[in-house]
PDB file of C-alpha atoms and ligand atoms in Angstrom:
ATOM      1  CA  UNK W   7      -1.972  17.377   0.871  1.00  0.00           C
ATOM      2  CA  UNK W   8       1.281  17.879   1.909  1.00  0.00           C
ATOM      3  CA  UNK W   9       5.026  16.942  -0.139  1.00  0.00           C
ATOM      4  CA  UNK W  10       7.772  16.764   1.249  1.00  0.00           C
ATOM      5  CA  UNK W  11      10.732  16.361  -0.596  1.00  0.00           C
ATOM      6  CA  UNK W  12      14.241  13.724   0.482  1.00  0.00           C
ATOM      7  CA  UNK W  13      17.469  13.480  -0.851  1.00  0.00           C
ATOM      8  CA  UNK W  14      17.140   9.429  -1.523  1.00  0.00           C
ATOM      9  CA  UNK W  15      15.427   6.229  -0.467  1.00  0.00           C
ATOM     10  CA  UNK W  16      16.935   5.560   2.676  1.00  0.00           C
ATOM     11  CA  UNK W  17      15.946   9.424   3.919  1.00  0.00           C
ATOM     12  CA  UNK W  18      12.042   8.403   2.898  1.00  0.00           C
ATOM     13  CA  UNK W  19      12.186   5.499   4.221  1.00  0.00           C
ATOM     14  CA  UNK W  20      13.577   7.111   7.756  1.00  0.00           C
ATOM     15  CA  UNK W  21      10.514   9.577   7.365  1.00  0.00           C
ATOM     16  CA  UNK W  22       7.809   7.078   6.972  1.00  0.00           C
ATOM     17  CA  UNK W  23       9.408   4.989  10.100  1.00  0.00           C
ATOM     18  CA  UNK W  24       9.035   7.746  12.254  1.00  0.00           C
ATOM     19  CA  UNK W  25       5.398   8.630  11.474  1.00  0.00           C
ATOM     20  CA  UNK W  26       4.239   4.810  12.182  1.00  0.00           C
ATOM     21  CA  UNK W  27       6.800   4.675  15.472  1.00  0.00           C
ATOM     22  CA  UNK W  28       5.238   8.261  16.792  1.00  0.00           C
ATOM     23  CA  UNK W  29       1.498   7.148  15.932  1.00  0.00           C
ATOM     24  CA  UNK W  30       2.003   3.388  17.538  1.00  0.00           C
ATOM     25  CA  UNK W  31       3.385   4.870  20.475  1.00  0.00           C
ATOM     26  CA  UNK W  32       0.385   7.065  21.038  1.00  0.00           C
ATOM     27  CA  UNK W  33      -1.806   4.244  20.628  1.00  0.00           C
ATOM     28  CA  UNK W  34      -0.501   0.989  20.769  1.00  0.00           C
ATOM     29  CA  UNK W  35      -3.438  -1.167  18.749  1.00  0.00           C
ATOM     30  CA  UNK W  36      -3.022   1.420  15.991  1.00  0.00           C
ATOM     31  CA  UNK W  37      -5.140   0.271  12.471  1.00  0.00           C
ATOM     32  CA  UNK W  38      -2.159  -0.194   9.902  1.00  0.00           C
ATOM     33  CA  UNK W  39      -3.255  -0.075   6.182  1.00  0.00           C
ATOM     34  CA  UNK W  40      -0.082  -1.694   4.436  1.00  0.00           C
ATOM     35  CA  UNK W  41       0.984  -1.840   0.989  1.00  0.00           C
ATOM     36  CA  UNK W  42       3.216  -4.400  -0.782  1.00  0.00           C
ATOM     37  CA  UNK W  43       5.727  -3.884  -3.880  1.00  0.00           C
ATOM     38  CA  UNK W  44       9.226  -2.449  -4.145  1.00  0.00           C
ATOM     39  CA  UNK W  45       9.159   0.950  -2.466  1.00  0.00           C
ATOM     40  CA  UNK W  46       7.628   0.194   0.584  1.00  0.00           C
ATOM     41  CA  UNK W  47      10.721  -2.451   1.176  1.00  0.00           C
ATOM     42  CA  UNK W  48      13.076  -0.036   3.254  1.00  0.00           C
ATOM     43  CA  UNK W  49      10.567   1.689   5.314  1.00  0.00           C
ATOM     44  CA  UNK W  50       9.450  -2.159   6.396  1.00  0.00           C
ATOM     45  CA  UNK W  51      13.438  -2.689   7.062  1.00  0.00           C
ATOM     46  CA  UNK W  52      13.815   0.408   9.174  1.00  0.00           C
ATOM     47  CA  UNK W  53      10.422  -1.005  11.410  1.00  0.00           C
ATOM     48  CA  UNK W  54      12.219  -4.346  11.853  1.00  0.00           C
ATOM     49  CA  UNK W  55      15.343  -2.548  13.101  1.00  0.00           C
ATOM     50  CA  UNK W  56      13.465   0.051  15.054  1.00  0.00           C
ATOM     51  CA  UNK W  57      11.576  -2.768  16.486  1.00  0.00           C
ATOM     52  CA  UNK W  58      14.894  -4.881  17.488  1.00  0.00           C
ATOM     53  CA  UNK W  59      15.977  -1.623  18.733  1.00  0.00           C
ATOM     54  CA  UNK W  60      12.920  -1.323  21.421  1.00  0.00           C
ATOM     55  CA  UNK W  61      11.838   1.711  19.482  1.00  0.00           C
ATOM     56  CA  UNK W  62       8.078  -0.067  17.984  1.00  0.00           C
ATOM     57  CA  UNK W  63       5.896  -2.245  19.670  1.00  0.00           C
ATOM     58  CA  UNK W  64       3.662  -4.179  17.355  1.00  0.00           C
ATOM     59  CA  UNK W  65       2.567  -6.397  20.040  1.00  0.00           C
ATOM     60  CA  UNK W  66      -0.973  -4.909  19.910  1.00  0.00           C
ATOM     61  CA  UNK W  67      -1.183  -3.844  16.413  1.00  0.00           C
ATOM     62  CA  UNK W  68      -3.773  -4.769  13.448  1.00  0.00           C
ATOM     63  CA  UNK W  69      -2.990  -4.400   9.635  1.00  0.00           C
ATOM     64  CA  UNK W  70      -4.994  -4.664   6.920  1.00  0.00           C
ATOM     65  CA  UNK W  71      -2.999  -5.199   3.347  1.00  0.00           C
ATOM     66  CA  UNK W  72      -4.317  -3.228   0.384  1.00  0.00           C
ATOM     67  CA  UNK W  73      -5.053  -5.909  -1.849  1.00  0.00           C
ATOM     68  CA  UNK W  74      -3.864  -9.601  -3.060  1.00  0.00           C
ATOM     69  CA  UNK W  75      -3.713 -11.458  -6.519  1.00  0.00           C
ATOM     70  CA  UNK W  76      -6.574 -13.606  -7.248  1.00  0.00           C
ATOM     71  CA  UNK W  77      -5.996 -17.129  -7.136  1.00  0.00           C
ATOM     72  CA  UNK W  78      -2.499 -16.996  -5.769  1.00  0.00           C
ATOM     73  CA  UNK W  79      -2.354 -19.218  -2.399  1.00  0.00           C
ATOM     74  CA  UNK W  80      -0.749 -17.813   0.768  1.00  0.00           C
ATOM     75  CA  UNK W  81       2.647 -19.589   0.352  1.00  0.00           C
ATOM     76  CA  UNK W  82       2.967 -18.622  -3.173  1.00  0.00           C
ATOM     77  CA  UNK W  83       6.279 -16.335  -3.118  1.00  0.00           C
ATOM     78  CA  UNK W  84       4.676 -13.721  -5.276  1.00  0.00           C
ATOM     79  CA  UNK W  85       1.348 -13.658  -2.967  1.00  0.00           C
ATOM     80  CA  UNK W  86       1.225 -10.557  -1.269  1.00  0.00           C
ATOM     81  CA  UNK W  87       0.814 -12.378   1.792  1.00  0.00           C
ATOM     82  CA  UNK W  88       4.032 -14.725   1.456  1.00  0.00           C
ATOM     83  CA  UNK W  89       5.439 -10.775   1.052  1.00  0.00           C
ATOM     84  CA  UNK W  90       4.417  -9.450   3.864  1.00  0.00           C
ATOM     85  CA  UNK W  91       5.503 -12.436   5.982  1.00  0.00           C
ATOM     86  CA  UNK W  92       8.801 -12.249   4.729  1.00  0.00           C
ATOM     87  CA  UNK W  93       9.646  -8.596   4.506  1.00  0.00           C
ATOM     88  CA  UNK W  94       7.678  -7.691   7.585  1.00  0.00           C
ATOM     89  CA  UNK W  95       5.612  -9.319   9.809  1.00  0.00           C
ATOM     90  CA  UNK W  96       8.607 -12.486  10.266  1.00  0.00           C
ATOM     91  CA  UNK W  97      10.661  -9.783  11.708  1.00  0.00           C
ATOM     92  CA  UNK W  98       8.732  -8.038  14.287  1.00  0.00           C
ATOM     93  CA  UNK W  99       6.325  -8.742  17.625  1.00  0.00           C
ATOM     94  CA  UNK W 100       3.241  -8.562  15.587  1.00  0.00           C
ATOM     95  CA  UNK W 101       0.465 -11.168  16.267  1.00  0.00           C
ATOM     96  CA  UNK W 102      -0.044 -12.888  13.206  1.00  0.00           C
ATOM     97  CA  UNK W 103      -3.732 -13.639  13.804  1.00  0.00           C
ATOM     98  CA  UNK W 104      -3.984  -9.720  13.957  1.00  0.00           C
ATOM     99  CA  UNK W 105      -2.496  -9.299  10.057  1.00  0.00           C
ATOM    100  CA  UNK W 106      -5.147  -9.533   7.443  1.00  0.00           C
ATOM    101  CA  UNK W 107      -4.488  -9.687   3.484  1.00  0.00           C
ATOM    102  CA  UNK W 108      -7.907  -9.955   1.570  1.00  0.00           C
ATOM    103  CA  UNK W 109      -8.357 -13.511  -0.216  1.00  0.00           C
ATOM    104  CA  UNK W 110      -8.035 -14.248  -3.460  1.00  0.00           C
ATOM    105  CA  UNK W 111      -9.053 -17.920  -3.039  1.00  0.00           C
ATOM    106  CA  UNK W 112     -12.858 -19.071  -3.109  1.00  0.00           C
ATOM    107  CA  UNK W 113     -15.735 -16.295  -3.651  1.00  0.00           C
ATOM    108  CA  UNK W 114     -13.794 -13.518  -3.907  1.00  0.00           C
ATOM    109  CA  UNK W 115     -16.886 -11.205  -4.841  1.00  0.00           C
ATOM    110  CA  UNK W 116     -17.632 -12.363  -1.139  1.00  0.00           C
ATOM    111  CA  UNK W 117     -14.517 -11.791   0.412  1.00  0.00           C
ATOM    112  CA  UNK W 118     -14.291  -8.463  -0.844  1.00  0.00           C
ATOM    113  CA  UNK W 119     -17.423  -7.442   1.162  1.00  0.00           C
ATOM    114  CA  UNK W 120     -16.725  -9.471   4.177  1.00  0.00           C
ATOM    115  CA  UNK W 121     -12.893  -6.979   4.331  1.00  0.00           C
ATOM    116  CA  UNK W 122     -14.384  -3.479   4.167  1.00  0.00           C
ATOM    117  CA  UNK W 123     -16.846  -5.051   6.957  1.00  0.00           C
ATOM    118  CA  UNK W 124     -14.147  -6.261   8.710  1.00  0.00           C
ATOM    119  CA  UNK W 125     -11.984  -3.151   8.552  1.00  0.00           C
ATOM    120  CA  UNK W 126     -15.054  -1.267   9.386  1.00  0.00           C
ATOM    121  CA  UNK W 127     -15.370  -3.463  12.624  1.00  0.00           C
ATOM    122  CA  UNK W 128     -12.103  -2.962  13.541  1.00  0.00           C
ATOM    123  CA  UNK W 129     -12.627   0.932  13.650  1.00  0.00           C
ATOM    124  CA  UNK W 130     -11.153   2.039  10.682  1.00  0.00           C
ATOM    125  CA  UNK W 131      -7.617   2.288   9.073  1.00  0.00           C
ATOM    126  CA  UNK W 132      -5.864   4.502  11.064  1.00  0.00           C
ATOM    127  CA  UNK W 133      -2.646   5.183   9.009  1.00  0.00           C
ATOM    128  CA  UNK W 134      -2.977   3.929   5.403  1.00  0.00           C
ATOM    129  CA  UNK W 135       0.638   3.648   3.342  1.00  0.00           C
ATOM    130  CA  UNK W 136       0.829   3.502   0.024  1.00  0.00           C
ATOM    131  CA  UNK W 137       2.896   3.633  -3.258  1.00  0.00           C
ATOM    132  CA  UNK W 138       1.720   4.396  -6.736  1.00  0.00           C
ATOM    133  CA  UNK W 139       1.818   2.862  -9.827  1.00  0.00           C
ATOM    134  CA  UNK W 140       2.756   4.481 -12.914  1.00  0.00           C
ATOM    135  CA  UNK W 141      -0.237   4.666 -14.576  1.00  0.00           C
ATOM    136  CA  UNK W 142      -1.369   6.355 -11.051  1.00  0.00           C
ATOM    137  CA  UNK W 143      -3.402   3.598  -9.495  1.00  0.00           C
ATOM    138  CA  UNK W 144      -3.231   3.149  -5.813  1.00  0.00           C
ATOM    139  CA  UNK W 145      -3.641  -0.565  -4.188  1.00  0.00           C
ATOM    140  CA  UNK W 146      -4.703  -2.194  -7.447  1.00  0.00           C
ATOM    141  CA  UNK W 147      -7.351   0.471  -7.990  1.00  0.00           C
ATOM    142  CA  UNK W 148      -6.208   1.068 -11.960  1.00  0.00           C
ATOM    143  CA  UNK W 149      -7.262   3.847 -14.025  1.00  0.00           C
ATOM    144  CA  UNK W 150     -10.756   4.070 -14.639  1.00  0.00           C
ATOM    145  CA  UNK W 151     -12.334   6.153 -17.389  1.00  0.00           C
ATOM    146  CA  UNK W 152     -16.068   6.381 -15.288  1.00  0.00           C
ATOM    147  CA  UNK W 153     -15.646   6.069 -12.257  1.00  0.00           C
ATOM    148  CA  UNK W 154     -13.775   6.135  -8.986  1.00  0.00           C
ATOM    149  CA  UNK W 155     -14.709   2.126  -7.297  1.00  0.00           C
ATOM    150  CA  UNK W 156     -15.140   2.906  -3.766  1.00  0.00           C
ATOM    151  CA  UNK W 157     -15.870  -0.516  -2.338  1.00  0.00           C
ATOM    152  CA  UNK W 158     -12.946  -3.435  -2.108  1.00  0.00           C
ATOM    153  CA  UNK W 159     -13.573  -5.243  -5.673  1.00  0.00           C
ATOM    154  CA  UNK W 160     -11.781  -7.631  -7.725  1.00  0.00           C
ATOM    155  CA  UNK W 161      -9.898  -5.483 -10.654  1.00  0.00           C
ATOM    156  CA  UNK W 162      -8.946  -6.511 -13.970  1.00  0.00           C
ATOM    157  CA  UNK W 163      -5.059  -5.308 -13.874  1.00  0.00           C
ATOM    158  CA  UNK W 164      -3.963  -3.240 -16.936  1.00  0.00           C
ATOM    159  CA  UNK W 165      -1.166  -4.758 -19.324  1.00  0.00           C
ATOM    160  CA  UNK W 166       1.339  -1.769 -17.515  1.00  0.00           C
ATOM    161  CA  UNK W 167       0.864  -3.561 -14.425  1.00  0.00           C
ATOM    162  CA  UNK W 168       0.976  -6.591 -15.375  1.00  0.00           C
ATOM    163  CA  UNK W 169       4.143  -6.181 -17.119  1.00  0.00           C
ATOM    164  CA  UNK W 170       5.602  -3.935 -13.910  1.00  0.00           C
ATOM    165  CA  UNK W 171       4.983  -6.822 -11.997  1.00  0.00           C
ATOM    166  CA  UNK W 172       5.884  -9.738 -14.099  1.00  0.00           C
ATOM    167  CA  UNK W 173       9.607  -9.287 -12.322  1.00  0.00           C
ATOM    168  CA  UNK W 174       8.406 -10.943  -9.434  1.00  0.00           C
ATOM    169  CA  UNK W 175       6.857 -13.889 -11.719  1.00  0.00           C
ATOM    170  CA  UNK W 176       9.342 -16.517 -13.993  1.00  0.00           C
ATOM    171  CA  UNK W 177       7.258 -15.825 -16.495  1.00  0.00           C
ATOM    172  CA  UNK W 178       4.782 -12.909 -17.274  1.00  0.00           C
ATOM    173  CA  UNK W 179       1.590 -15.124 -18.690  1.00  0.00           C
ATOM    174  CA  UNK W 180       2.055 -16.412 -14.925  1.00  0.00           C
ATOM    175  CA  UNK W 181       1.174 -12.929 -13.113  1.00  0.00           C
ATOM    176  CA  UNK W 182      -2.913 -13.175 -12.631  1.00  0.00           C
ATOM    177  CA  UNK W 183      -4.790 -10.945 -14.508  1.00  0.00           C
ATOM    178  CA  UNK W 184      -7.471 -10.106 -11.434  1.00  0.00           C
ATOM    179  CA  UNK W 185      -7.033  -8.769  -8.062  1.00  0.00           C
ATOM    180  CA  UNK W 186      -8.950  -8.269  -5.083  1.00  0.00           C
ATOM    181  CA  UNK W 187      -8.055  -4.606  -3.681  1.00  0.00           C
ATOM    182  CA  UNK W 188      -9.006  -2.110  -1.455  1.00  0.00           C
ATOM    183  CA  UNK W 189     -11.245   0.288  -2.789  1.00  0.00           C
ATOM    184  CA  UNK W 190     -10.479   3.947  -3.812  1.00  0.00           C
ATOM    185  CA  UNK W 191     -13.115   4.602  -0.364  1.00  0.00           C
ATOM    186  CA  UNK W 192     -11.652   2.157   2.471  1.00  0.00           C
ATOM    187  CA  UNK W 193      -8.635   4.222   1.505  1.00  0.00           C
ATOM    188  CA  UNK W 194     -10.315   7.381   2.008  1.00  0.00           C
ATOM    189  CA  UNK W 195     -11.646   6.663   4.749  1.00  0.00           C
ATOM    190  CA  UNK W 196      -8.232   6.234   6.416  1.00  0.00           C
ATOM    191  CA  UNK W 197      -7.575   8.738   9.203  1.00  0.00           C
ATOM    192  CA  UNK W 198      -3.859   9.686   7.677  1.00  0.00           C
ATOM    193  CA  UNK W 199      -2.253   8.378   4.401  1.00  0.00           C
ATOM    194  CA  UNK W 200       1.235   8.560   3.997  1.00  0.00           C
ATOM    195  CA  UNK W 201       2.495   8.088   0.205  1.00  0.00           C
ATOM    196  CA  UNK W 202       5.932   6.954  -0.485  1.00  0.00           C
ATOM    197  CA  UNK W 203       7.237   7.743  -4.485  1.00  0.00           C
ATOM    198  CA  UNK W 204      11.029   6.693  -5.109  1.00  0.00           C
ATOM    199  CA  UNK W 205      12.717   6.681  -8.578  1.00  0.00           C
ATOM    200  CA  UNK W 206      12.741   8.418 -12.039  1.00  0.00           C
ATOM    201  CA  UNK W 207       9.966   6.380 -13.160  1.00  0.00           C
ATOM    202  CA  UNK W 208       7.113   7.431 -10.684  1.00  0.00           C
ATOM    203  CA  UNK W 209       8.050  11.185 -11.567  1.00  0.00           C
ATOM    204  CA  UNK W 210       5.161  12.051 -14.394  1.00  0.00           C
ATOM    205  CA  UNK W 211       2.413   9.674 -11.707  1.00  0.00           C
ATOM    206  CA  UNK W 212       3.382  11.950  -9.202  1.00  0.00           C
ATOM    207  CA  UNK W 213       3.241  15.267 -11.045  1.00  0.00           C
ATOM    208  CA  UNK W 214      -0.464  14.208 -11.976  1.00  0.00           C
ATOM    209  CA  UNK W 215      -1.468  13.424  -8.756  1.00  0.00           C
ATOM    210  CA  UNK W 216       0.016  16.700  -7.099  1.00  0.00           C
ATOM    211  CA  UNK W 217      -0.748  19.029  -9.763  1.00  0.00           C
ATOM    212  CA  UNK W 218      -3.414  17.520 -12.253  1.00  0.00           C
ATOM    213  CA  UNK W 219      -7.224  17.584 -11.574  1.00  0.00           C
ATOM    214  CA  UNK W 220      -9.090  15.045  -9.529  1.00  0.00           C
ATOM    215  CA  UNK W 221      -9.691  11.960 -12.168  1.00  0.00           C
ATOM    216  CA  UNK W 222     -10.409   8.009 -12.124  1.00  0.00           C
ATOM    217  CA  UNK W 223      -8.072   8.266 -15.092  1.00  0.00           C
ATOM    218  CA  UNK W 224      -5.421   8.901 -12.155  1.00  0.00           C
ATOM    219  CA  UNK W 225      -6.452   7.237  -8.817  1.00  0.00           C
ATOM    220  CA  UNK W 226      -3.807   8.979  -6.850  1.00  0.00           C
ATOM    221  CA  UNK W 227      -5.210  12.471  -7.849  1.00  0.00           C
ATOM    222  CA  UNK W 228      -8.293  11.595  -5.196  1.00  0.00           C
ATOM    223  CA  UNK W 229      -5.933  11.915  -2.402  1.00  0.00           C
ATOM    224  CA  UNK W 230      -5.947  15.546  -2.798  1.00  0.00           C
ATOM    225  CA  UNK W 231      -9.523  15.619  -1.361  1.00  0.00           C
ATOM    226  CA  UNK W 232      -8.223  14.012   1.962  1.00  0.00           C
ATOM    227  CA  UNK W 233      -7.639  16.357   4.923  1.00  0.00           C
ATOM    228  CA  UNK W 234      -4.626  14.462   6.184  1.00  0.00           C
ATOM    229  CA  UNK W 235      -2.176  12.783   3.378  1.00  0.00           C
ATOM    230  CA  UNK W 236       1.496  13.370   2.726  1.00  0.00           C
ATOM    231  CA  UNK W 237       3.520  12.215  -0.014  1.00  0.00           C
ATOM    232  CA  UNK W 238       7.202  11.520   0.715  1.00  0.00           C
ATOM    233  CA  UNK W 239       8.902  11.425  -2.346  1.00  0.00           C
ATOM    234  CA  UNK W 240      13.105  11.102  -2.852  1.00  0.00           C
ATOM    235  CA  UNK W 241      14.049  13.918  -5.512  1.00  0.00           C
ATOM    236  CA  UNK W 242      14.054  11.668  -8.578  1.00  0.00           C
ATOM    237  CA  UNK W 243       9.886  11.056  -8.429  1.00  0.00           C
ATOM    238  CA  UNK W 244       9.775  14.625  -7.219  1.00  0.00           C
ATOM    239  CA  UNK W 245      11.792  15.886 -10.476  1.00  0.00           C
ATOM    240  CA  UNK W 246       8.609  16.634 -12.264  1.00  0.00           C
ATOM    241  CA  UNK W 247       6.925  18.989  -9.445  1.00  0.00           C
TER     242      UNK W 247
HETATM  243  P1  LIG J 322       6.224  -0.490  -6.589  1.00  0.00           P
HETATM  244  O1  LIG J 322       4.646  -0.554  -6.776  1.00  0.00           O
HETATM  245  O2  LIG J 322       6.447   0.002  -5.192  1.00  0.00           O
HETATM  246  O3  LIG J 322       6.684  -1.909  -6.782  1.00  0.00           O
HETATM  247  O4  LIG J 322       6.733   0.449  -7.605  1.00  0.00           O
HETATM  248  C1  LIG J 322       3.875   0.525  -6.376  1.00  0.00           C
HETATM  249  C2  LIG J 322       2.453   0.312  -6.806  1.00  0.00           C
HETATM  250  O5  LIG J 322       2.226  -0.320  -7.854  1.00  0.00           O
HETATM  251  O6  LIG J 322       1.544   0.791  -6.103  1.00  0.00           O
END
């Protein structure tokens, strides 16, 4: 694992850019895990601009989103899939019908096995982002007192959650209490992960994951067992290191 440290958001953000332009440009149909939420929201600005700019080409591209909220349609604005339309994939040359969010809709035990297949069919994720949560949980993967779940599953989401995303709901009995997500081993078995931390608040999440043991009480503290993650933290969630 390697941490690397930046003076604020916008410096992170300008870090992160540069790792997906330099690994797009060596191979243009690149795998993209992608994340939703808050702190991913300027690194997906700086793409846009460094695609107006001629700098990215997602022409040939394929994503695959960590996870989506069970029951929520497409064109609800808090789906993760109205998200990544509108902070994202509106913006820049990437083939829709190459973007993939898992379903919440339907069987979702189903469409859970049917993504890992479908990610494993595509080759593999070959640059997962994420953020973290501040219990620790990565995608919707939450703490877990046995076990690390390695296969995408539908999660019951913890009341933190729940009430850390409730800002994006009118109300908070309105955020769904079940997910479908990625699972702690389709992130795994991502060639490179790139973690992004911004703020005061993800501070003690990040100090666990760097420096604590490997637990499903922290999901994040797996990533130390992969041969090619960095975290790119702003000095706030780095405070604690
Ligand atoms: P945030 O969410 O970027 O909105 O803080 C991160 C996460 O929960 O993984």
């Amino acid at each position: 694992m390697q941490v690397y440290v930046y003076r604020n958001e916008e410096q992170v953000a300008q870090a992160a850019a540069m790792i997906f332009a330099s690994q797009i440009s060596a191979k243009p149909n690149l795998v993209l895990g992608l994340a939703t939420g808050t702190t991913p929201i300027p690194t997906y600005q700086r793409l846009i601009a460094m695609n107006r700019e001629g700098l990215i080409d997602f022409s040939q591209v394929r994503s695959y989103n960590l996870d989506e909220y069970v029951g929520l349609e497409p064109n609800h604005p808090a789906s993760y899939r109205y998200f990544m339309n509108a902070q994202l994939f509106d913006h820049v040359n990437i083939d829709k019908a190459n973007t993939h969010v898992p379903s919440g809709l339907g069987d979702v035990e189903k469409n859970a096995e049917a993504y890992d297949a479908a990610i494993e069919e595509a080759g593999g994720i070959d640059l997962q982002l994420l953020g973290i949560g501040h219990n620790g949980h990565i995608g919707f993967n939450e703490p877990n007192p046995r076990a690390f779940i390695y296969k995408t599953n539908v999660v019951t989401l913890t009341p933190s959650t729940i009430q850390a995303n409730a800002r994006l709901f009118e109300k908070e009995e309105d955020v769904p209490r079940q997910a479908i997500s990625l699972g702690i081993g389709g992130i795994m078995n991502a060639r490179r992960i790139i973690l992004l931390a911004t703020g005061r608040g993800k501070a003690q999440a990040v100090r666990d994951a760097v420096q604590g043991d490997i637990t499903p009480l922290l999901p994040a503290s797996i990533l130390k067992a992969h041969r090619n993650v960095q975290f790119l933290l702003d000095a706030e969630a780095a405070s604690l290191l």
